[in-house]
Amino acid sequence: MKSRYSLRACLLAAGLITAQAVAFAQTDLLWSGTTGSFLDASKWSPSMVPGVTEIATINNGGTATIEAGAGTFSLSGLRLGVTQGSQESGHVIMNGGTLNLGGSAGDPKAVIGFSAKLSTFIMNGGTIFFDGPDQFPGSYSDDGLNGLDWEVGERGLGRFEMHNDAKFFGGDDLKIGANGAGRGSVLVDGNAHLALGSGISVSEGGPTAEDQVMVIAGNARVDSGNSLGAGNPNGSTDEGYLTMAAGADSTGRLTVQDNAILNFRRLSARQGNSYITVKNRGQIHIFDLLQGDGTTPEKRPAETGPNSTFVSQSPGYGELVLQDDAVMTVNSDPASGPTKGLGISAPRDSGNAAGTAKLIVRDRASFSVVQNLEIGTGSADTSDGTLTVIGPNAKLNIGADLKLAIDLDDQPTPGKGTINPVITGASHSVINVAGVAKIANGTLRVKLDGYAPSGGESYTLIKGGTVTGPFVATDFSEAVLGDGLSWKVEYTADSVLLKVDGMITKPTISASRNADGSLTITYTGTLVSSDTANGTYTAVAGAAGGTYTVPANVAAGAKFYRSQN
């Protein structure tokens, strides 16, 4: 909800208008049943079917069901479990029908879970039009008729689920745990479709020890940035954000899995802790949802308004993980800075310090951005961004520049931008950069995972375009090589190569019997021994310098020696 109602709120606080005037003579209906039909008048007090001027409230722990054959009906407002800190709760199951909710001027926001006991709204089917999503066709400056939020767990416990072919179209926001006092969770799966004009926030407020959670699964599609769904010319938007943690000491978790798709115009994570995981064949795409439906790269036109950054303030921490066969694309080209493309630990607004953020691409996952990938470009030394690439099969394509601790004006920033290849075999994934790989203020940190190089390996880490280097620092503390081997970083005009120089020195061992019965062992590497040939070998105490003499009384018995690196 935006600030368009701030004057009304001030007048109300001053006593200049009444709550009844703000509500436009809406009628509060209280659910009095345990279970039953939402449209059964006898279940409500006063006894009437909720309609366009009624606010339906369920506080008694009961469950109202909207049947598959409910038809089309309208409602002013919906509140489930409305008293903070109380044991009130309410539940709605929607199996079908079409609900027009909050479609009149002055209607209130929806509340799902304001109390200490869990309230739920479960859509197994049907369609909801919330806050006039069709009222401003093609507009980039409207957030629904009333600027209403679909609040899940704002100051209490709330859960919202969409299954099967359920559809939800909202003019403004979906907010999950928007206040530090609450906890919200959202699940969208099956073939469900959720579309919001203004945005989705997962853990907007803090501090709180509770995680706010959203899972998009199955074949579901979620669109943020077009109130009627990506590509629909009759929808509207005013931002189209996906905002993860925004407040200090808050945590937001988003998972996109199976074949689900999430489309949005802007990525934002500020303070707090943000975790985004895209797995299986899940997809996330950033583009202008009013102009394209996102089904192909050609139908993901550039977003020219708000920018996209991940952890723009300090303290903040975030991980964006692409795994399995996940896909992420970015087409974000705002008219001005401070970020174009995607920023990992980068400023959302000029002067933002930025925190710690990681983009991790592994398995067969694919990441592509039409513009820049900007890493560690915040205005303070708290900015710490990392691109981690794991294994040989990930696909990474940057359409313009790769910037490591270099701002949009090509000036060095005080933070840290790191490329972190995690090598698992004899080959490794390449970061393809169509523009310039600007790495001269960046760090290379190499890690070995389950693989021991034998010498002669060569890995192309970055392929340009052009490369402006070298790295300002290299770190091989997690990539210790065997004796005789060393790492070497080579720079060409259009590439960065990581090579393993040298050859592993194989250990040697020989022995000779002395006249007194003792045994002199000559070796390279480390001398180890065991009481049996296939037993556990441990280092020989006192063995150093390449020779070791076994006393005659020991040499006469059974003892097995070998050398190893």
XYZ file of C-alpha atoms in Angstrom:
565
model
C 0.000 0.000 0.000
C 1.420 3.369 -0.990
C 1.085 6.822 0.577
C -2.065 7.955 -1.259
C -4.088 7.424 1.948
C -1.745 9.203 4.324
C -3.970 12.315 4.444
C -7.024 10.223 5.227
C -5.095 8.461 7.999
C -3.992 11.784 9.482
C -7.526 13.139 9.464
C -8.764 9.994 11.154
C -6.075 10.231 13.836
C -7.026 13.855 14.444
C -10.679 12.963 14.848
C -11.708 15.065 11.858
C -13.384 12.102 10.132
C -14.826 8.944 11.607
C -13.854 5.348 10.997
C -17.342 4.840 9.580
C -16.757 7.572 7.052
C -13.488 6.013 5.949
C -15.191 2.644 5.566
C -18.018 4.161 3.519
C -20.750 2.583 5.659
C -19.399 -0.931 5.199
C -20.978 -3.625 7.332
C -18.876 -5.966 9.480
C -20.083 -9.553 9.350
C -18.817 -12.080 11.890
C -18.680 -15.797 11.091
C -20.670 -17.681 13.735
C -20.448 -21.206 12.337
C -17.815 -23.866 12.727
C -17.796 -25.056 9.111
C -20.102 -24.362 6.204
C -20.689 -22.415 3.031
C -19.225 -18.929 2.847
C -22.445 -17.860 1.100
C -24.798 -19.276 3.753
C -26.451 -16.295 5.448
C -27.203 -18.316 8.599
C -23.490 -18.706 9.289
C -22.968 -14.960 9.627
C -23.941 -12.382 12.244
C -25.958 -10.425 11.365
C -27.629 -13.069 9.215
C -26.930 -12.126 5.613
C -24.850 -13.214 2.641
C -21.627 -11.181 2.488
C -21.716 -8.761 -0.416
C -20.108 -5.741 -1.992
C -20.469 -3.534 1.114
C -19.609 -6.197 3.708
C -16.335 -6.952 5.469
C -16.276 -10.667 6.268
C -14.446 -11.462 9.515
C -13.690 -14.933 10.897
C -12.230 -14.974 14.403
C -13.749 -18.051 16.021
C -11.484 -20.682 14.483
C -14.163 -21.644 11.976
C -13.760 -22.536 8.309
C -15.883 -21.045 5.541
C -15.890 -22.843 2.186
C -16.489 -21.204 -1.173
C -17.855 -24.053 -3.266
C -16.849 -24.921 -6.805
C -20.221 -23.717 -8.085
C -20.262 -20.460 -6.142
C -20.523 -18.290 -9.264
C -19.430 -14.636 -9.216
C -19.815 -12.506 -6.100
C -18.292 -9.374 -4.556
C -17.002 -8.514 -1.117
C -15.681 -5.331 0.460
C -13.096 -6.875 2.740
C -11.816 -10.072 4.352
C -10.227 -10.458 7.779
C -9.048 -13.711 9.351
C -7.771 -13.626 12.942
C -7.720 -9.869 13.423
C -6.687 -9.134 17.029
C -2.956 -9.014 17.614
C -1.692 -11.350 20.312
C -5.042 -13.128 20.695
C -6.024 -16.757 20.070
C -8.474 -15.735 17.378
C -8.186 -17.436 13.995
C -10.142 -17.924 10.810
C -9.974 -20.063 7.711
C -11.313 -19.934 4.162
C -11.219 -22.748 1.604
C -11.996 -21.651 -1.950
C -12.805 -24.457 -4.387
C -14.255 -22.372 -7.225
C -16.240 -19.318 -8.167
C -15.069 -15.781 -8.892
C -14.570 -13.320 -6.040
C -14.294 -9.592 -6.669
C -12.687 -8.324 -3.457
C -11.903 -4.735 -2.501
C -13.203 -3.427 -5.798
C -14.952 -0.290 -4.479
C -13.358 2.971 -3.425
C -12.519 2.921 0.264
C -12.445 -0.858 0.681
C -9.844 -2.138 3.217
C -6.859 -4.397 2.741
C -7.137 -8.154 3.284
C -5.840 -9.564 6.562
C -4.800 -13.221 6.835
C -3.360 -13.757 10.266
C -3.029 -10.820 12.655
C -3.323 -12.935 15.798
C -1.088 -15.423 17.602
C -2.987 -18.449 16.237
C -2.625 -19.519 12.599
C -5.194 -18.299 10.060
C -5.305 -19.652 6.500
C -6.753 -18.956 3.078
C -6.523 -21.992 0.795
C -7.418 -21.732 -2.899
C -8.039 -25.125 -4.510
C -9.608 -23.422 -7.500
C -11.554 -20.330 -8.498
C -10.480 -16.781 -9.298
C -9.935 -13.688 -7.156
C -9.839 -10.139 -8.508
C -8.441 -8.005 -5.678
C -8.392 -4.196 -5.593
C -9.492 -3.544 -9.171
C -6.582 -5.041 -11.131
C -8.328 -4.189 -14.410
C -9.111 -0.548 -13.619
C -6.011 1.127 -15.110
C -5.156 -0.605 -18.406
C -1.530 -0.151 -19.450
C -0.628 2.177 -16.574
C 2.873 2.273 -15.093
C 1.805 4.463 -12.163
C -1.143 2.742 -10.495
C -1.235 0.186 -7.695
C -4.875 -0.843 -7.878
C -8.040 1.021 -7.013
C -7.266 1.514 -3.317
C -3.612 0.502 -3.051
C -4.545 -2.567 -1.001
C -2.124 -5.217 0.223
C -2.906 -8.920 0.536
C -1.356 -9.269 4.000
C -0.253 -12.730 5.129
C 1.047 -12.916 8.698
C 1.470 -9.166 9.128
C 1.496 -9.136 12.944
C 0.466 -12.724 13.603
C 0.469 -16.143 11.946
C -0.894 -16.436 8.409
C -0.703 -18.835 5.481
C -1.947 -18.444 1.894
C -1.965 -21.329 -0.579
C -2.921 -21.675 -4.246
C -3.349 -25.096 -5.886
C -4.652 -26.703 -9.069
C -5.857 -24.004 -11.503
C -6.513 -21.261 -8.930
C -6.028 -17.679 -10.143
C -5.373 -14.487 -8.207
C -5.076 -11.018 -9.770
C -4.198 -8.067 -7.510
C -3.607 -4.404 -8.207
C -1.069 -3.835 -5.445
C 1.091 -6.070 -3.210
C 1.375 -9.514 -1.697
C 3.124 -9.038 1.637
C 4.463 -11.974 3.627
C 5.327 -11.178 7.231
C 5.504 -7.464 6.521
C 5.934 -6.596 10.193
C 8.533 -8.016 12.543
C 5.765 -9.171 14.900
C 4.323 -11.661 12.396
C 5.120 -14.789 10.433
C 3.728 -15.544 6.997
C 4.045 -18.332 4.460
C 2.805 -18.684 0.881
C 2.672 -21.769 -1.343
C 1.714 -21.590 -5.030
C 1.743 -24.879 -6.937
C -0.166 -27.005 -9.447
C -1.138 -24.856 -12.445
C -2.000 -21.850 -10.293
C -1.396 -18.300 -11.514
C -0.696 -15.372 -9.180
C -0.314 -11.854 -10.629
C 0.362 -8.601 -8.764
C 0.669 -5.111 -10.143
C 2.937 -3.580 -7.540
C 5.006 -6.309 -5.944
C 5.807 -9.197 -3.630
C 7.665 -8.792 -0.362
C 9.051 -11.698 1.640
C 10.057 -10.417 5.106
C 9.746 -6.684 4.678
C 10.007 -5.882 8.389
C 12.248 -6.680 11.327
C 13.727 -7.443 13.722
C 12.257 -10.941 14.029
C 13.571 -14.426 14.662
C 10.909 -15.905 12.377
C 11.567 -16.795 8.740
C 9.067 -15.517 6.179
C 8.634 -18.096 3.427
C 7.343 -18.338 -0.145
C 7.451 -21.499 -2.282
C 6.486 -21.584 -5.966
C 6.248 -25.140 -7.257
C 4.650 -27.490 -9.772
C 3.761 -25.710 -13.007
C 2.697 -22.532 -11.238
C 3.380 -19.047 -12.573
C 3.799 -15.911 -10.513
C 3.985 -12.449 -12.093
C 4.946 -9.252 -10.273
C 4.616 -6.180 -12.460
C 1.336 -6.739 -14.292
C -1.907 -6.966 -12.337
C -3.487 -9.260 -14.935
C -0.416 -11.337 -15.765
C 2.702 -10.827 -17.873
C 1.976 -9.502 -21.350
C -1.665 -8.553 -20.674
C -2.143 -5.003 -22.054
C -5.109 -4.398 -19.747
C -3.053 -4.841 -16.597
C -1.234 -2.149 -14.647
C 1.828 -1.722 -12.453
C 3.753 0.844 -10.479
C 6.924 -1.098 -9.674
C 6.717 -4.875 -10.019
C 9.195 -5.741 -7.341
C 10.347 -8.894 -5.624
C 11.652 -7.644 -2.293
C 13.347 -10.049 0.066
C 14.508 -9.034 3.552
C 14.326 -5.275 3.971
C 14.694 -4.786 7.724
C 17.629 -5.552 9.976
C 17.541 -8.985 11.645
C 14.791 -10.299 9.390
C 14.914 -13.378 7.152
C 13.106 -14.085 3.891
C 13.254 -17.402 2.020
C 12.004 -17.945 -1.518
C 12.128 -21.263 -3.389
C 11.183 -21.705 -7.061
C 11.161 -25.389 -7.936
C 9.823 -28.107 -10.244
C 8.684 -26.313 -13.447
C 7.486 -23.123 -11.775
C 8.152 -19.660 -13.227
C 8.536 -16.324 -11.448
C 8.518 -13.135 -13.544
C 9.118 -9.665 -12.067
C 10.419 -6.214 -12.937
C 12.753 -5.523 -10.022
C 14.813 -7.560 -7.549
C 15.524 -5.957 -4.208
C 17.033 -7.134 -0.931
C 18.244 -4.542 1.517
C 19.129 -5.430 5.109
C 18.514 -8.686 6.932
C 19.012 -12.169 5.479
C 17.712 -13.173 2.069
C 17.791 -16.644 0.537
C 16.554 -17.401 -2.979
C 16.860 -20.935 -4.335
C 15.861 -21.851 -7.891
C 16.063 -25.592 -8.450
C 14.884 -28.506 -10.594
C 13.657 -26.760 -13.767
C 12.447 -23.603 -12.047
C 12.861 -20.248 -13.760
C 13.042 -16.598 -12.716
C 13.044 -13.709 -15.181
C 13.438 -9.940 -14.800
C 11.901 -7.813 -17.583
C 9.042 -5.392 -18.377
C 5.900 -7.436 -17.755
C 3.554 -4.888 -19.317
C 5.310 -5.242 -22.668
C 6.113 -8.953 -22.777
C 4.751 -12.267 -21.568
C 8.176 -13.803 -20.871
C 7.641 -17.028 -22.790
C 10.786 -16.552 -24.922
C 13.854 -14.271 -24.657
C 12.375 -12.073 -27.389
C 9.288 -11.587 -25.235
C 11.267 -10.363 -22.239
C 11.782 -6.688 -23.149
C 14.089 -4.471 -21.127
C 12.853 -3.032 -17.862
C 13.769 0.660 -18.161
C 12.404 1.834 -14.822
C 13.614 0.434 -11.487
C 16.961 -1.338 -11.129
C 17.704 -4.790 -9.662
C 20.087 -5.353 -6.758
C 20.634 -8.061 -4.164
C 21.653 -6.822 -0.678
C 22.003 -3.085 -1.119
C 22.410 -2.093 2.525
C 24.470 -3.030 5.567
C 24.122 -5.105 7.617
C 22.727 -7.524 5.081
C 23.418 -11.028 3.803
C 22.021 -12.898 0.813
C 22.420 -16.059 -1.243
C 20.883 -16.475 -4.685
C 21.391 -20.099 -5.747
C 20.730 -21.543 -9.213
C 21.029 -25.323 -9.197
C 20.017 -28.418 -11.159
C 18.546 -27.152 -14.476
C 17.369 -23.792 -13.156
C 17.234 -20.732 -15.412
C 17.597 -17.034 -14.551
C 17.495 -14.214 -17.085
C 17.812 -10.472 -16.509
C 16.926 -7.644 -18.890
C 17.133 -4.512 -16.751
C 18.250 -1.261 -18.367
C 17.159 1.705 -16.213
C 17.639 5.135 -17.715
C 20.129 6.102 -15.004
C 22.294 4.479 -12.324
C 23.570 3.429 -9.964
C 23.096 -0.134 -11.301
C 22.335 -1.577 -14.731
C 21.681 -5.247 -15.274
C 22.005 -7.083 -11.955
C 23.944 -5.975 -8.900
C 25.194 -8.493 -6.321
C 26.089 -6.462 -3.219
C 25.362 -3.271 -5.104
C 23.519 0.019 -4.538
C 19.770 0.165 -5.104
C 19.938 3.914 -4.530
C 22.962 6.161 -4.889
C 25.145 6.011 -1.809
C 23.937 2.613 -0.554
C 26.743 0.864 1.350
C 25.658 -2.703 0.398
C 26.275 -5.865 2.414
C 27.385 -9.430 1.701
C 25.777 -11.243 -1.240
C 26.493 -14.357 -3.281
C 25.265 -15.501 -6.679
C 25.900 -19.256 -6.895
C 25.506 -21.088 -10.224
C 25.999 -24.838 -10.201
C 25.082 -28.147 -11.844
C 23.494 -27.453 -15.251
C 21.914 -24.150 -14.260
C 21.878 -21.181 -16.623
C 22.337 -17.481 -15.824
C 22.197 -14.695 -18.402
C 21.940 -10.923 -18.192
C 21.564 -8.614 -21.187
C 23.364 -5.749 -19.452
C 26.040 -5.771 -16.712
C 26.722 -8.108 -13.849
C 28.001 -5.784 -11.103
C 29.569 -7.396 -8.018
C 30.665 -5.648 -4.821
C 29.934 -2.125 -6.045
C 28.474 -0.584 -2.871
C 29.778 2.723 -1.534
C 31.442 1.285 1.605
C 33.876 -1.478 2.513
C 30.927 -3.485 3.852
C 30.131 -4.307 0.221
C 31.215 -7.909 -0.402
C 29.858 -9.607 -3.516
C 30.775 -13.031 -4.897
C 29.989 -14.975 -8.054
C 30.507 -18.651 -7.265
C 30.566 -21.070 -10.211
C 30.569 -24.758 -9.314
C 31.571 -27.501 -11.733
C 31.898 -27.795 -15.522
C 28.276 -27.642 -16.722
C 26.905 -24.288 -15.573
C 26.140 -21.706 -18.272
C 26.850 -18.013 -17.700
C 26.433 -15.213 -20.233
C 26.864 -11.492 -19.580
C 25.649 -9.282 -22.423
C 27.612 -6.153 -21.463
C 30.287 -5.776 -18.741
C 31.407 -7.798 -15.757
C 32.309 -5.303 -13.015
C 34.161 -6.338 -9.869
C 34.169 -3.501 -7.321
C 33.911 -1.030 -10.210
C 30.933 1.351 -10.302
C 28.800 2.375 -13.263
C 31.220 5.240 -13.998
C 34.154 2.775 -14.020
C 35.539 4.083 -10.734
C 36.874 1.630 -8.116
C 34.686 1.116 -5.065
C 35.915 0.384 -1.516
C 34.254 -3.011 -1.251
C 35.127 -6.438 -2.586
C 34.057 -8.186 -5.793
C 35.081 -11.829 -6.083
C 35.026 -14.571 -8.693
C 34.959 -17.945 -6.940
C 35.427 -20.971 -9.224
C 34.823 -24.257 -7.411
C 36.705 -26.868 -9.421
C 35.335 -30.401 -9.348
C 37.193 -31.999 -12.269
C 39.480 -31.563 -15.242
C 37.197 -28.955 -16.857
C 35.218 -25.983 -15.566
C 32.402 -23.653 -16.610
C 33.243 -20.448 -18.478
C 31.906 -16.978 -17.684
C 31.156 -15.495 -21.107
C 31.323 -11.697 -21.243
C 30.263 -9.921 -24.430
C 31.593 -6.566 -23.236
C 34.542 -5.900 -20.935
C 35.490 -8.023 -17.941
C 36.629 -5.291 -15.550
C 38.439 -7.325 -12.919
C 41.367 -5.083 -11.954
C 39.770 -4.223 -8.596
C 38.481 -7.751 -8.051
C 39.572 -10.918 -6.284
C 39.966 -14.476 -7.556
C 39.282 -17.123 -4.895
C 39.704 -20.735 -6.053
C 38.358 -23.812 -4.313
C 38.906 -27.511 -5.006
C 35.983 -29.825 -4.286
C 36.569 -33.578 -4.607
C 39.270 -33.279 -7.264
C 43.070 -33.402 -7.016
C 44.829 -31.913 -10.062
C 47.706 -33.966 -11.419
C 49.356 -31.181 -13.422
C 48.789 -29.676 -16.848
C 45.137 -28.702 -16.309
C 43.991 -25.469 -17.913
C 40.688 -23.769 -17.105
C 39.223 -20.821 -19.012
C 37.506 -18.869 -16.245
C 36.443 -15.792 -18.251
C 36.026 -15.356 -21.980
C 35.503 -11.875 -23.452
C 34.956 -9.394 -25.065
C 38.018 -7.883 -23.600
C 39.607 -8.229 -20.191
C 41.083 -5.450 -18.088
C 43.090 -6.987 -15.272
C 44.865 -8.533 -13.529
C 42.977 -9.400 -10.362
C 44.037 -7.217 -7.476
C 44.272 -10.337 -5.286
C 44.242 -14.122 -5.611
C 43.391 -16.666 -2.901
C 44.228 -20.371 -3.170
C 43.807 -21.252 0.511
C 40.962 -23.657 -0.354
C 42.803 -25.120 -3.342
C 45.973 -26.706 -1.958
C 47.882 -28.659 -4.608
C 50.132 -31.692 -4.322
C 53.911 -31.458 -4.123
C 55.453 -30.199 -7.327
C 52.331 -28.343 -8.485
C 51.454 -24.652 -8.455
C 48.651 -22.405 -9.644
C 49.211 -19.901 -12.416
C 46.769 -17.231 -13.632
C 47.233 -16.105 -17.227
C 45.623 -13.060 -18.819
C 45.090 -12.532 -22.526
C 43.313 -9.707 -24.294
C 40.034 -11.601 -24.144
C 40.343 -14.284 -21.481
C 41.471 -15.316 -18.016
C 42.986 -18.776 -17.692
C 43.795 -20.737 -14.571
C 46.532 -23.350 -15.008
C 48.146 -26.045 -12.911
C 51.904 -25.914 -13.486
C 54.352 -28.718 -12.803
C 53.976 -32.406 -12.185
C 53.238 -34.339 -9.037
C 56.449 -35.753 -7.574
C 55.889 -39.449 -6.948
C 57.282 -40.674 -3.637
C 60.121 -43.218 -3.676
C 61.320 -45.782 -1.147
C 64.213 -48.261 -0.895
C 65.816 -50.256 1.903
C 69.138 -51.938 2.695
C 70.058 -54.393 5.473
C 72.997 -53.437 7.678
C 75.553 -55.800 9.186
C 74.082 -55.397 12.680
C 70.677 -56.488 11.466
C 69.175 -52.990 11.346
C 67.427 -51.697 8.236
C 68.099 -48.332 6.579
C 65.179 -46.926 4.594
C 65.758 -44.180 2.039
C 62.601 -42.349 0.933
C 61.011 -39.187 -0.462
C 57.742 -37.777 0.796
C 56.439 -39.039 4.131
C 57.436 -42.410 5.606
C 54.469 -44.383 7.017
C 54.187 -47.877 8.504
C 51.678 -50.579 9.404
C 51.745 -53.951 11.162
C 49.943 -55.552 8.201
C 50.185 -55.003 4.463
C 46.610 -53.785 4.151
C 46.347 -52.153 7.548
C 46.178 -48.547 8.568
C 49.410 -46.686 7.833
C 50.579 -43.922 10.131
C 53.561 -41.603 10.010
C 56.742 -43.052 11.494
C 57.802 -41.104 14.555
C 61.277 -39.671 14.207
C 61.462 -40.159 10.440
C 62.847 -37.021 8.814
C 65.367 -35.976 6.209
C 64.823 -38.848 3.786
C 66.501 -41.672 5.724
C 65.343 -43.745 8.656
C 67.027 -46.667 10.412
C 64.902 -49.452 11.839
C 66.621 -51.042 14.883
C 67.576 -54.704 14.552
C 65.072 -55.884 17.156
C 62.240 -54.197 15.221
C 63.559 -55.097 11.757
C 63.492 -58.772 12.710
C 59.707 -58.669 13.076
C 56.923 -58.084 10.593
C 56.553 -54.379 9.759
C 55.467 -52.760 6.511
C 56.743 -49.388 5.274
C 55.841 -47.133 2.375
C 56.212 -43.507 1.379
C 53.475 -41.119 0.343
C 52.975 -37.466 -0.516
